[in-house]
Amino acid sequence: MSAGGTPPEGGDDRGAVRVALSGLTTRGRSFLAAGIAAAMCSYVLGQGDLLRVGLLLAALPLVCVAVVYRTRCRVAGSRRLSPARVPAGSEARVHLRVDNISRLPTGLLMLQDRVPYVLGPRPRFVLDRVEPGGRREVSYRVRSDLRGRYPLGPLQLRLTDPFGMCELTRGFSSYDLLTVVPRVEPLPAVRLAGEAAGYGDGRNRSLALAGEDDVIPRGYRHGDDLRRVHWRSTARYGELMVRREEQPQRARCTVLLDTRETAHFGSGPDSAFEWAVSGAASVAVHLLQRGYAVRLLTDTGASVPGTDGGSGFSGPVLESADTVGLLLDALAVMDHSAEPGLSPAYDLLRGGGEGLLVAFLGDLDEEQAAVVARMRQRSGGAVAFLLDNAAWAGGAGTASDPLQRRLQLLREAGWTALRVGPGTPLTALWRQAEAGAGAPSVSGMTGGWQ
């Protein structure tokens, strides 16, 4: 980004004078007022020396205004984020650079960058005289405990005189975005009930077609075994073709995040909803690293990535790092929805063959619990983390009777249903999910699952 420090040309002269005088600081206004008052007193008292003093006091801020306003310096600024995507609670460093691209040196410069209040106070820097063709670099740190996408900028540059009588602000036009993603907790490698193995545990392969005549050929690639060359197809297509006898089947997982506003209580970085968002991010990243094709699904029926009307699963065209970035960016701006129930998500799961289903659920009534129970029929394995909103709101430390009934209903439908209270580590719950719903509760854990 760049901005010129030259005053605007043309226009109304009176408007230009008004803009210049608006740059007077408190000191400059005080000097001007004192000069005018001294000049008036000299006229009343007939003191010529007092008049000269008054003219000097009044002329000094006006001369400073003219000098600062007519200063013809051009500066260019740039901003660099390191990194541009940070987890909640972590710091990012912002590097600012100012270049003097004019033939004249600048005066004293005051640099200020606009940042949202959740990232901290506005950073301000004082830069000494910058020589022609010279540059200055400064940096500051930002930190946020709240997810989101925050704009940084535009950068503002204040020109001032050595006496501090006048300040004029030059604004830059561009800004950058800092993405604060939910915290991702490392999870242990476990084998869940009904789970199909991902790339990390083994590779499920299936024969495409059997027989020499029914084989599906493909073009020869460097490194292919020459014993797999299919000569009949080679003669037919005029290029070397090989047999594609088997193809990998990538394990799938759907991470369901309940974002209904009526299903969650409280707000802030320590709320139950933030725990659910962080948990969904942790599970999605963990399974992607194990080679799964992961889809993030919400109660509204929206899925990320792959919102083009297809299956929504991350395909092989997306690298794992790119898929993780898409998921975390989507979760960074995830907010509550006005959806009354989970039926849209259930409708999307009707196709079956969803593989593993991991759900982070808020408060469920009987109707919504029945909808979730039917989702189990559409997946090979299902794990549900059911948030105990009463405990998160400061209520009892044990599960209430309605929550116990919801957990029992889901377990009878085949879910591995776990209760989540405040302070519950996802790592411990993830290990308990491996043992199934009948495993003993975690001893000494606040709000352990029941």
CSV table of C-alpha atoms in Angstrom, one decimal:
chain,number,residue,atom,x,y,z
A,1,MET,CA,0.0,0.0,0.0
A,2,SER,CA,1.2,3.5,-0.6
A,3,ALA,CA,0.1,7.0,0.0
A,4,GLY,CA,1.4,10.4,-0.9
A,5,GLY,CA,2.1,13.1,1.6
A,6,THR,CA,1.5,15.9,-0.8
A,7,PRO,CA,-1.5,18.3,-0.3
A,8,PRO,CA,-4.4,18.1,-2.7
A,9,GLU,CA,-4.2,20.3,-5.7
A,10,GLY,CA,-6.9,22.6,-6.7
A,11,GLY,CA,-10.3,22.8,-5.0
A,12,ASP,CA,-11.6,25.5,-2.7
A,13,ASP,CA,-8.9,27.6,-1.1
A,14,ARG,CA,-11.0,28.2,1.9
A,15,GLY,CA,-11.6,24.5,2.3
A,16,ALA,CA,-7.8,24.0,2.1
A,17,VAL,CA,-7.2,26.6,4.8
A,18,ARG,CA,-9.8,25.0,7.0
A,19,VAL,CA,-8.1,21.6,6.6
A,20,ALA,CA,-4.8,23.1,7.4
A,21,LEU,CA,-6.0,24.9,10.5
A,22,SER,CA,-7.8,21.7,11.7
A,23,GLY,CA,-4.4,20.2,12.2
A,24,LEU,CA,-3.5,22.6,15.0
A,25,THR,CA,-2.7,20.7,18.2
A,26,THR,CA,-3.7,21.9,21.7
A,27,ARG,CA,-0.3,23.6,22.0
A,28,GLY,CA,-0.8,25.4,18.6
A,29,ARG,CA,-4.3,26.6,19.5
A,30,SER,CA,-3.0,27.8,22.8
A,31,PHE,CA,-0.2,29.8,21.2
A,32,LEU,CA,-2.6,31.3,18.6
A,33,ALA,CA,-5.1,32.3,21.3
A,34,ALA,CA,-2.4,33.8,23.5
A,35,GLY,CA,-1.1,35.8,20.6
A,36,ILE,CA,-4.5,37.2,19.7
A,37,ALA,CA,-5.1,38.0,23.3
A,38,ALA,CA,-1.8,39.8,23.6
A,39,ALA,CA,-2.4,41.8,20.5
A,40,MET,CA,-5.8,42.9,21.8
A,41,CYS,CA,-4.3,43.9,25.2
A,42,SER,CA,-1.6,45.9,23.5
A,43,TYR,CA,-4.2,47.9,21.6
A,44,VAL,CA,-6.2,48.6,24.8
A,45,LEU,CA,-3.1,49.4,26.9
A,46,GLY,CA,-1.2,51.1,24.2
A,47,GLN,CA,1.9,48.8,24.7
A,48,GLY,CA,3.8,48.4,21.4
A,49,ASP,CA,6.1,45.7,22.9
A,50,LEU,CA,3.2,43.6,23.9
A,51,LEU,CA,1.9,43.8,20.3
A,52,ARG,CA,5.2,42.4,19.0
A,53,VAL,CA,5.0,39.5,21.5
A,54,GLY,CA,1.4,38.8,20.4
A,55,LEU,CA,2.3,38.7,16.8
A,56,LEU,CA,5.2,36.4,17.4
A,57,LEU,CA,3.0,34.0,19.4
A,58,ALA,CA,0.3,34.0,16.8
A,59,ALA,CA,2.6,33.7,13.8
A,60,LEU,CA,4.5,30.7,15.1
A,61,PRO,CA,1.6,28.1,14.9
A,62,LEU,CA,0.5,29.6,11.6
A,63,VAL,CA,4.0,29.2,10.1
A,64,CYS,CA,4.1,25.6,11.4
A,65,VAL,CA,0.7,24.9,9.7
A,66,ALA,CA,2.0,26.3,6.4
A,67,VAL,CA,5.2,24.3,6.6
A,68,VAL,CA,3.6,21.0,7.5
A,69,TYR,CA,0.7,21.4,5.0
A,70,ARG,CA,3.1,22.3,2.1
A,71,THR,CA,5.6,19.5,2.9
A,72,ARG,CA,5.8,17.6,-0.4
A,73,CYS,CA,7.0,14.2,0.7
A,74,ARG,CA,5.7,10.9,-0.7
A,75,VAL,CA,5.9,7.8,1.4
A,76,ALA,CA,4.9,4.2,0.8
A,77,GLY,CA,3.9,1.7,3.5
A,78,SER,CA,3.5,-2.1,3.6
A,79,ARG,CA,2.3,-4.6,6.2
A,80,ARG,CA,3.3,-8.2,6.7
A,81,LEU,CA,1.6,-10.7,9.1
A,82,SER,CA,3.6,-13.5,10.7
A,83,PRO,CA,1.6,-15.7,10.6
A,84,ALA,CA,-1.7,-14.7,9.0
A,85,ARG,CA,-3.6,-17.5,10.6
A,86,VAL,CA,-3.1,-18.1,14.4
A,87,PRO,CA,-5.0,-20.2,17.0
A,88,ALA,CA,-7.1,-18.4,19.6
A,89,GLY,CA,-4.9,-17.3,22.5
A,90,SER,CA,-1.7,-17.1,20.4
A,91,GLU,CA,0.2,-14.1,19.3
A,92,ALA,CA,0.9,-12.8,15.8
A,93,ARG,CA,3.5,-10.2,14.8
A,94,VAL,CA,2.7,-7.4,12.4
A,95,HIS,CA,5.6,-5.9,10.6
A,96,LEU,CA,5.3,-2.4,9.2
A,97,ARG,CA,7.6,-0.7,6.7
A,98,VAL,CA,7.6,2.9,5.6
A,99,ASP,CA,9.6,4.0,2.5
A,100,ASN,CA,10.4,7.6,1.5
A,101,ILE,CA,10.0,7.6,-2.3
A,102,SER,CA,10.4,11.4,-2.7
A,103,ARG,CA,13.6,13.4,-3.2
A,104,LEU,CA,13.2,15.3,0.0
A,105,PRO,CA,13.7,14.1,3.5
A,106,THR,CA,10.6,13.8,5.8
A,107,GLY,CA,10.1,15.4,9.1
A,108,LEU,CA,9.0,13.8,12.3
A,109,LEU,CA,6.5,11.0,11.5
A,110,MET,CA,4.0,9.4,13.8
A,111,LEU,CA,2.8,6.0,12.6
A,112,GLN,CA,-0.5,4.5,13.8
A,113,ASP,CA,-2.2,1.3,12.7
A,114,ARG,CA,-5.9,0.6,13.2
A,115,VAL,CA,-6.6,-2.7,14.9
A,116,PRO,CA,-9.9,-4.0,16.5
A,117,TYR,CA,-10.2,-3.5,20.2
A,118,VAL,CA,-10.1,-7.3,20.8
A,119,LEU,CA,-6.6,-7.5,19.5
A,120,GLY,CA,-5.3,-4.9,21.9
A,121,PRO,CA,-4.5,-1.1,21.9
A,122,ARG,CA,-3.7,0.8,18.8
A,123,PRO,CA,0.0,0.7,18.1
A,124,ARG,CA,1.8,4.0,17.7
A,125,PHE,CA,5.3,4.7,16.7
A,126,VAL,CA,7.4,7.9,16.3
A,127,LEU,CA,9.8,7.8,13.3
A,128,ASP,CA,12.7,10.2,13.0
A,129,ARG,CA,13.6,12.0,9.8
A,130,VAL,CA,13.6,9.6,6.9
A,131,GLU,CA,16.2,10.4,4.2
A,132,PRO,CA,15.3,10.3,0.5
A,133,GLY,CA,15.1,6.7,-0.6
A,134,GLY,CA,15.3,5.5,3.0
A,135,ARG,CA,13.0,3.3,4.9
A,136,ARG,CA,12.0,2.5,8.5
A,137,GLU,CA,10.7,-0.8,9.9
A,138,VAL,CA,8.7,-1.4,13.1
A,139,SER,CA,6.6,-4.3,14.4
A,140,TYR,CA,4.0,-5.0,17.1
A,141,ARG,CA,2.2,-8.0,18.4
A,142,VAL,CA,-1.5,-8.8,18.5
A,143,ARG,CA,-3.4,-11.5,20.4
A,144,SER,CA,-7.1,-12.5,20.6
A,145,ASP,CA,-8.9,-15.2,22.7
A,146,LEU,CA,-11.9,-15.0,20.4
A,147,ARG,CA,-12.2,-16.6,17.0
A,148,GLY,CA,-12.8,-14.4,14.0
A,149,ARG,CA,-11.4,-12.6,11.0
A,150,TYR,CA,-10.1,-9.2,12.0
A,151,PRO,CA,-9.0,-6.4,9.6
A,152,LEU,CA,-5.7,-4.6,10.3
A,153,GLY,CA,-5.5,-1.1,8.9
A,154,PRO,CA,-5.6,1.2,7.2
A,155,LEU,CA,-2.3,2.6,8.2
A,156,GLN,CA,-2.2,6.3,9.3
A,157,LEU,CA,0.8,8.6,9.1
A,158,ARG,CA,0.9,11.8,11.0
A,159,LEU,CA,3.1,14.6,9.9
A,160,THR,CA,4.1,17.1,12.6
A,161,ASP,CA,6.5,20.0,13.1
A,162,PRO,CA,9.4,20.1,15.5
A,163,PHE,CA,7.5,22.4,17.9
A,164,GLY,CA,4.4,20.2,18.0
A,165,MET,CA,2.1,23.0,16.8
A,166,CYS,CA,0.4,21.1,13.9
A,167,GLU,CA,-0.4,17.5,13.0
A,168,LEU,CA,-1.8,16.3,9.7
A,169,THR,CA,-2.9,12.8,9.0
A,170,ARG,CA,-2.2,10.9,5.8
A,171,GLY,CA,-4.2,7.7,5.4
A,172,PHE,CA,-3.3,4.6,3.5
A,173,SER,CA,-6.0,2.7,1.6
A,174,SER,CA,-5.3,-1.0,2.0
A,175,TYR,CA,-5.7,-3.4,4.9
A,176,ASP,CA,-4.9,-7.0,5.8
A,177,LEU,CA,-6.9,-9.7,7.5
A,178,LEU,CA,-5.8,-11.7,10.5
A,179,THR,CA,-7.6,-15.0,10.9
A,180,VAL,CA,-7.9,-16.3,14.5
A,181,VAL,CA,-8.9,-20.0,14.2
A,182,PRO,CA,-10.1,-22.2,17.1
A,183,ARG,CA,-7.6,-24.1,19.2
A,184,VAL,CA,-6.6,-27.5,17.9
A,185,GLU,CA,-5.8,-30.1,20.5
A,186,PRO,CA,-3.6,-33.0,19.5
A,187,LEU,CA,-5.5,-36.3,19.8
A,188,PRO,CA,-4.2,-39.8,20.2
A,189,ALA,CA,-4.6,-42.4,17.5
A,190,VAL,CA,-7.5,-44.6,18.5
A,191,ARG,CA,-9.7,-47.1,16.8
A,192,LEU,CA,-13.4,-46.2,17.1
A,193,ALA,CA,-16.3,-48.7,17.0
A,194,GLY,CA,-17.4,-49.3,13.4
A,195,GLU,CA,-14.6,-47.2,12.0
A,196,ALA,CA,-13.1,-47.9,8.6
A,197,ALA,CA,-9.4,-47.7,8.6
A,198,GLY,CA,-7.8,-44.6,7.2
A,199,TYR,CA,-4.6,-44.4,5.3
A,200,GLY,CA,-2.7,-44.4,8.6
A,201,ASP,CA,-4.1,-47.8,9.7
A,202,GLY,CA,-4.2,-49.6,6.4
A,203,ARG,CA,-5.5,-49.2,2.9
A,204,ASN,CA,-8.8,-50.8,1.9
A,205,ARG,CA,-8.6,-51.8,-1.7
A,206,SER,CA,-11.1,-53.3,-4.0
A,207,LEU,CA,-10.8,-54.9,-7.4
A,208,ALA,CA,-12.1,-52.7,-10.0
A,209,LEU,CA,-13.1,-55.4,-12.5
A,210,ALA,CA,-11.9,-59.0,-12.9
A,211,GLY,CA,-10.7,-60.6,-16.1
A,212,GLU,CA,-8.4,-59.7,-18.9
A,213,ASP,CA,-11.2,-58.4,-21.1
A,214,ASP,CA,-12.9,-56.3,-18.4
A,215,VAL,CA,-9.9,-54.6,-17.1
A,216,ILE,CA,-10.0,-50.7,-16.9
A,217,PRO,CA,-6.8,-49.4,-18.6
A,218,ARG,CA,-5.1,-46.1,-18.0
A,219,GLY,CA,-2.1,-44.3,-19.5
A,220,TYR,CA,1.4,-45.5,-18.7
A,221,ARG,CA,3.1,-43.4,-16.0
A,222,HIS,CA,6.8,-43.3,-15.2
A,223,GLY,CA,7.6,-46.1,-12.7
A,224,ASP,CA,4.7,-48.4,-13.6
A,225,ASP,CA,5.6,-52.1,-13.8
A,226,LEU,CA,5.9,-53.2,-17.4
A,227,ARG,CA,4.3,-56.5,-16.5
A,228,ARG,CA,1.0,-54.6,-16.1
A,229,VAL,CA,1.0,-53.3,-19.7
A,230,HIS,CA,-2.3,-54.1,-21.4
A,231,TRP,CA,-1.3,-54.8,-25.0
A,232,ARG,CA,-4.8,-54.9,-26.4
A,233,SER,CA,-5.6,-51.4,-25.2
A,234,THR,CA,-2.1,-50.2,-26.2
A,235,ALA,CA,-2.8,-51.3,-29.8
A,236,ARG,CA,-6.3,-49.8,-29.7
A,237,TYR,CA,-5.3,-46.4,-28.4
A,238,GLY,CA,-1.9,-46.1,-30.0
A,239,GLU,CA,-0.1,-45.4,-26.7
A,240,LEU,CA,1.2,-47.5,-23.9
A,241,MET,CA,-1.6,-48.5,-21.5
A,242,VAL,CA,-1.4,-50.4,-18.2
A,243,ARG,CA,-4.0,-52.4,-16.2
A,244,ARG,CA,-5.7,-50.6,-13.3
A,245,GLU,CA,-6.5,-53.6,-11.3
A,246,GLU,CA,-7.1,-52.0,-8.0
A,247,GLN,CA,-7.9,-48.5,-6.6
A,248,PRO,CA,-7.7,-47.2,-3.0
A,249,GLN,CA,-10.9,-46.5,-1.1
A,250,ARG,CA,-10.4,-43.5,1.1
A,251,ALA,CA,-12.1,-43.7,4.5
A,252,ARG,CA,-14.7,-41.0,5.1
A,253,CYS,CA,-15.7,-39.0,8.2
A,254,THR,CA,-18.4,-36.4,8.8
A,255,VAL,CA,-17.9,-34.0,11.7
A,256,LEU,CA,-21.3,-32.6,12.7
A,257,LEU,CA,-21.3,-29.4,14.6
A,258,ASP,CA,-24.6,-28.2,16.2
A,259,THR,CA,-24.6,-24.4,16.0
A,260,ARG,CA,-28.3,-23.8,16.9
A,261,GLU,CA,-28.6,-20.7,19.1
A,262,THR,CA,-31.3,-22.4,21.2
A,263,ALA,CA,-29.0,-25.3,21.9
A,264,HIS,CA,-26.1,-23.4,23.6
A,265,PHE,CA,-26.0,-21.0,26.5
A,266,GLY,CA,-23.3,-18.5,27.4
A,267,SER,CA,-20.7,-16.8,25.3
A,268,GLY,CA,-17.0,-16.0,25.4
A,269,PRO,CA,-13.8,-18.1,25.0
A,270,ASP,CA,-14.7,-20.4,27.9
A,271,SER,CA,-18.3,-21.1,26.8
A,272,ALA,CA,-19.6,-24.5,25.8
A,273,PHE,CA,-20.1,-23.5,22.2
A,274,GLU,CA,-16.4,-22.5,21.9
A,275,TRP,CA,-15.5,-25.9,23.3
A,276,ALA,CA,-17.6,-27.6,20.6
A,277,VAL,CA,-16.0,-25.5,17.9
A,278,SER,CA,-12.5,-26.3,19.1
A,279,GLY,CA,-13.4,-30.0,19.5
A,280,ALA,CA,-14.8,-30.1,15.9
A,281,ALA,CA,-11.6,-28.5,14.6
A,282,SER,CA,-9.4,-31.0,16.6
A,283,VAL,CA,-11.2,-34.1,15.4
A,284,ALA,CA,-11.3,-32.9,11.8
A,285,VAL,CA,-7.6,-32.0,11.7
A,286,HIS,CA,-6.7,-35.3,13.5
A,287,LEU,CA,-8.6,-37.4,11.0
A,288,LEU,CA,-7.3,-35.5,8.0
A,289,GLN,CA,-3.7,-36.2,9.2
A,290,ARG,CA,-4.7,-39.9,9.3
A,291,GLY,CA,-5.7,-39.8,5.7
A,292,TYR,CA,-9.5,-39.5,6.0
A,293,ALA,CA,-11.7,-37.6,3.6
A,294,VAL,CA,-13.4,-35.2,6.1
A,295,ARG,CA,-16.5,-33.1,5.8
A,296,LEU,CA,-17.6,-30.5,8.2
A,297,LEU,CA,-21.4,-30.4,8.5
A,298,THR,CA,-23.6,-28.0,10.5
A,299,ASP,CA,-27.2,-28.2,11.6
A,300,THR,CA,-28.2,-26.0,8.6
A,301,GLY,CA,-27.0,-28.6,6.1
A,302,ALA,CA,-24.0,-26.6,5.0
A,303,SER,CA,-20.8,-28.5,4.5
A,304,VAL,CA,-17.2,-27.4,4.2
A,305,PRO,CA,-15.2,-28.0,2.0
A,306,GLY,CA,-17.0,-28.9,-1.2
A,307,THR,CA,-20.1,-26.7,-1.0
A,308,ASP,CA,-20.7,-27.1,-4.7
A,309,GLY,CA,-23.6,-29.4,-4.2
A,310,GLY,CA,-21.5,-32.6,-4.2
A,311,SER,CA,-20.7,-34.8,-1.3
A,312,GLY,CA,-18.8,-32.1,0.5
A,313,PHE,CA,-15.9,-34.5,1.3
A,314,SER,CA,-12.3,-33.3,0.8
A,315,GLY,CA,-11.2,-35.1,-2.3
A,316,PRO,CA,-7.7,-36.1,-3.4
A,317,VAL,CA,-7.3,-32.9,-5.4
A,318,LEU,CA,-7.0,-31.0,-2.2
A,319,GLU,CA,-3.8,-31.4,-0.2
A,320,SER,CA,-4.1,-32.1,3.4
A,321,ALA,CA,-2.7,-28.7,4.4
A,322,ASP,CA,-5.2,-26.9,2.1
A,323,THR,CA,-8.1,-28.9,3.5
A,324,VAL,CA,-7.1,-28.1,7.0
A,325,GLY,CA,-6.9,-24.4,6.1
A,326,LEU,CA,-10.4,-24.4,4.6
A,327,LEU,CA,-11.8,-26.1,7.6
A,328,LEU,CA,-10.1,-23.8,10.1
A,329,ASP,CA,-11.1,-20.7,8.2
A,330,ALA,CA,-14.7,-21.9,8.1
A,331,LEU,CA,-14.7,-22.6,11.9
A,332,ALA,CA,-13.0,-19.2,12.6
A,333,VAL,CA,-16.1,-17.4,11.5
A,334,MET,CA,-18.6,-20.0,12.6
A,335,ASP,CA,-21.5,-18.5,14.5
A,336,HIS,CA,-24.9,-19.5,16.0
A,337,SER,CA,-27.7,-20.3,13.5
A,338,ALA,CA,-31.4,-19.7,13.8
A,339,GLU,CA,-32.2,-23.2,12.7
A,340,PRO,CA,-34.8,-24.8,15.1
A,341,GLY,CA,-33.7,-28.4,14.6
A,342,LEU,CA,-31.2,-30.9,13.1
A,343,SER,CA,-33.5,-32.1,10.3
A,344,PRO,CA,-31.4,-30.4,7.5
A,345,ALA,CA,-28.3,-32.2,8.6
A,346,TYR,CA,-30.3,-35.5,8.8
A,347,ASP,CA,-31.6,-35.0,5.3
A,348,LEU,CA,-28.1,-34.6,4.0
A,349,LEU,CA,-27.0,-37.8,5.7
A,350,ARG,CA,-29.9,-39.9,4.1
A,351,GLY,CA,-27.7,-41.0,1.3
A,352,GLY,CA,-25.8,-43.4,3.6
A,353,GLY,CA,-22.2,-44.6,3.2
A,354,GLU,CA,-21.0,-41.7,5.3
A,355,GLY,CA,-18.4,-43.7,7.1
A,356,LEU,CA,-17.5,-42.4,10.6
A,357,LEU,CA,-19.8,-39.8,12.1
A,358,VAL,CA,-18.6,-37.5,15.0
A,359,ALA,CA,-21.1,-35.1,16.4
A,360,PHE,CA,-20.7,-32.2,18.8
A,361,LEU,CA,-24.2,-31.5,20.1
A,362,GLY,CA,-25.8,-28.9,22.3
A,363,ASP,CA,-29.1,-29.2,24.2
A,364,LEU,CA,-31.4,-31.8,22.8
A,365,ASP,CA,-35.1,-32.1,23.4
A,366,GLU,CA,-36.9,-35.4,22.8
A,367,GLU,CA,-37.7,-34.7,19.1
A,368,GLN,CA,-34.1,-33.7,18.3
A,369,ALA,CA,-32.7,-36.6,20.2
A,370,ALA,CA,-34.8,-38.9,18.1
A,371,VAL,CA,-33.5,-37.2,14.9
A,372,VAL,CA,-29.9,-37.7,16.1
A,373,ALA,CA,-30.7,-41.3,16.9
A,374,ARG,CA,-31.8,-42.0,13.4
A,375,MET,CA,-28.6,-40.5,12.0
A,376,ARG,CA,-26.8,-43.6,13.3
A,377,GLN,CA,-28.4,-45.6,10.6
A,378,ARG,CA,-26.6,-43.6,7.9
A,379,SER,CA,-23.0,-44.2,9.2
A,380,GLY,CA,-20.6,-47.0,9.9
A,381,GLY,CA,-19.6,-45.7,13.3
A,382,ALA,CA,-21.0,-42.8,15.4
A,383,VAL,CA,-19.6,-40.8,18.3
A,384,ALA,CA,-21.6,-38.0,20.0
A,385,PHE,CA,-20.2,-35.4,22.4
A,386,LEU,CA,-23.3,-34.1,24.2
A,387,LEU,CA,-22.7,-30.8,26.0
A,388,ASP,CA,-24.2,-30.5,29.5
A,389,ASN,CA,-25.3,-26.8,29.3
A,390,ALA,CA,-26.6,-26.9,32.9
A,391,ALA,CA,-23.1,-27.7,34.2
A,392,TRP,CA,-21.5,-25.1,31.9
A,393,ALA,CA,-23.9,-22.5,33.3
A,394,GLY,CA,-22.7,-23.3,36.8
A,395,GLY,CA,-25.2,-25.9,37.8
A,396,ALA,CA,-24.8,-29.4,39.2
A,397,GLY,CA,-21.6,-31.3,38.5
A,398,THR,CA,-23.5,-34.5,37.6
A,399,ALA,CA,-25.7,-35.1,34.6
A,400,SER,CA,-29.4,-34.2,35.0
A,401,ASP,CA,-32.2,-36.7,34.4
A,402,PRO,CA,-33.1,-35.3,31.0
A,403,LEU,CA,-29.5,-35.5,29.8
A,404,GLN,CA,-29.2,-39.0,31.1
A,405,ARG,CA,-32.2,-40.0,29.1
A,406,ARG,CA,-30.8,-38.4,25.9
A,407,LEU,CA,-27.5,-40.2,26.4
A,408,GLN,CA,-29.3,-43.5,27.0
A,409,LEU,CA,-31.4,-43.0,23.8
A,410,LEU,CA,-28.4,-42.3,21.7
A,411,ARG,CA,-26.5,-45.3,23.1
A,412,GLU,CA,-29.5,-47.6,22.4
A,413,ALA,CA,-29.5,-46.4,18.8
A,414,GLY,CA,-25.8,-47.4,18.5
A,415,TRP,CA,-24.0,-44.1,19.3
A,416,THR,CA,-21.0,-43.9,21.5
A,417,ALA,CA,-22.5,-41.0,23.5
A,418,LEU,CA,-20.3,-39.0,25.9
A,419,ARG,CA,-21.3,-36.2,28.3
A,420,VAL,CA,-19.2,-33.1,28.2
A,421,GLY,CA,-18.9,-30.8,31.2
A,422,PRO,CA,-16.9,-27.7,31.9
A,423,GLY,CA,-13.1,-28.4,31.9
A,424,THR,CA,-13.4,-31.7,30.2
A,425,PRO,CA,-10.3,-32.4,28.1
A,426,LEU,CA,-11.1,-33.7,24.7
A,427,THR,CA,-8.1,-36.0,24.7
A,428,ALA,CA,-9.6,-38.0,27.6
A,429,LEU,CA,-13.0,-38.2,26.0
A,430,TRP,CA,-11.4,-39.3,22.7
A,431,ARG,CA,-9.7,-42.2,24.5
A,432,GLN,CA,-13.0,-43.1,26.1
A,433,ALA,CA,-14.7,-43.1,22.7
A,434,GLU,CA,-12.4,-46.0,21.7
A,435,ALA,CA,-13.9,-48.2,24.5
A,436,GLY,CA,-17.5,-47.4,23.7
A,437,ALA,CA,-20.4,-46.2,25.8
A,438,GLY,CA,-19.9,-48.9,28.4
A,439,ALA,CA,-16.4,-47.7,29.5
A,440,PRO,CA,-16.0,-46.4,33.1
A,441,SER,CA,-16.0,-42.7,33.6
A,442,VAL,CA,-12.8,-40.7,34.0
A,443,SER,CA,-11.9,-40.4,37.7
A,444,GLY,CA,-11.1,-37.0,39.0
A,445,MET,CA,-12.3,-35.2,35.9
A,446,THR,CA,-14.5,-32.2,36.2
A,447,GLY,CA,-17.7,-32.9,34.4
A,448,GLY,CA,-16.6,-36.3,33.3
A,449,TRP,CA,-18.8,-38.3,30.9
A,450,GLN,CA,-21.5,-40.5,32.4
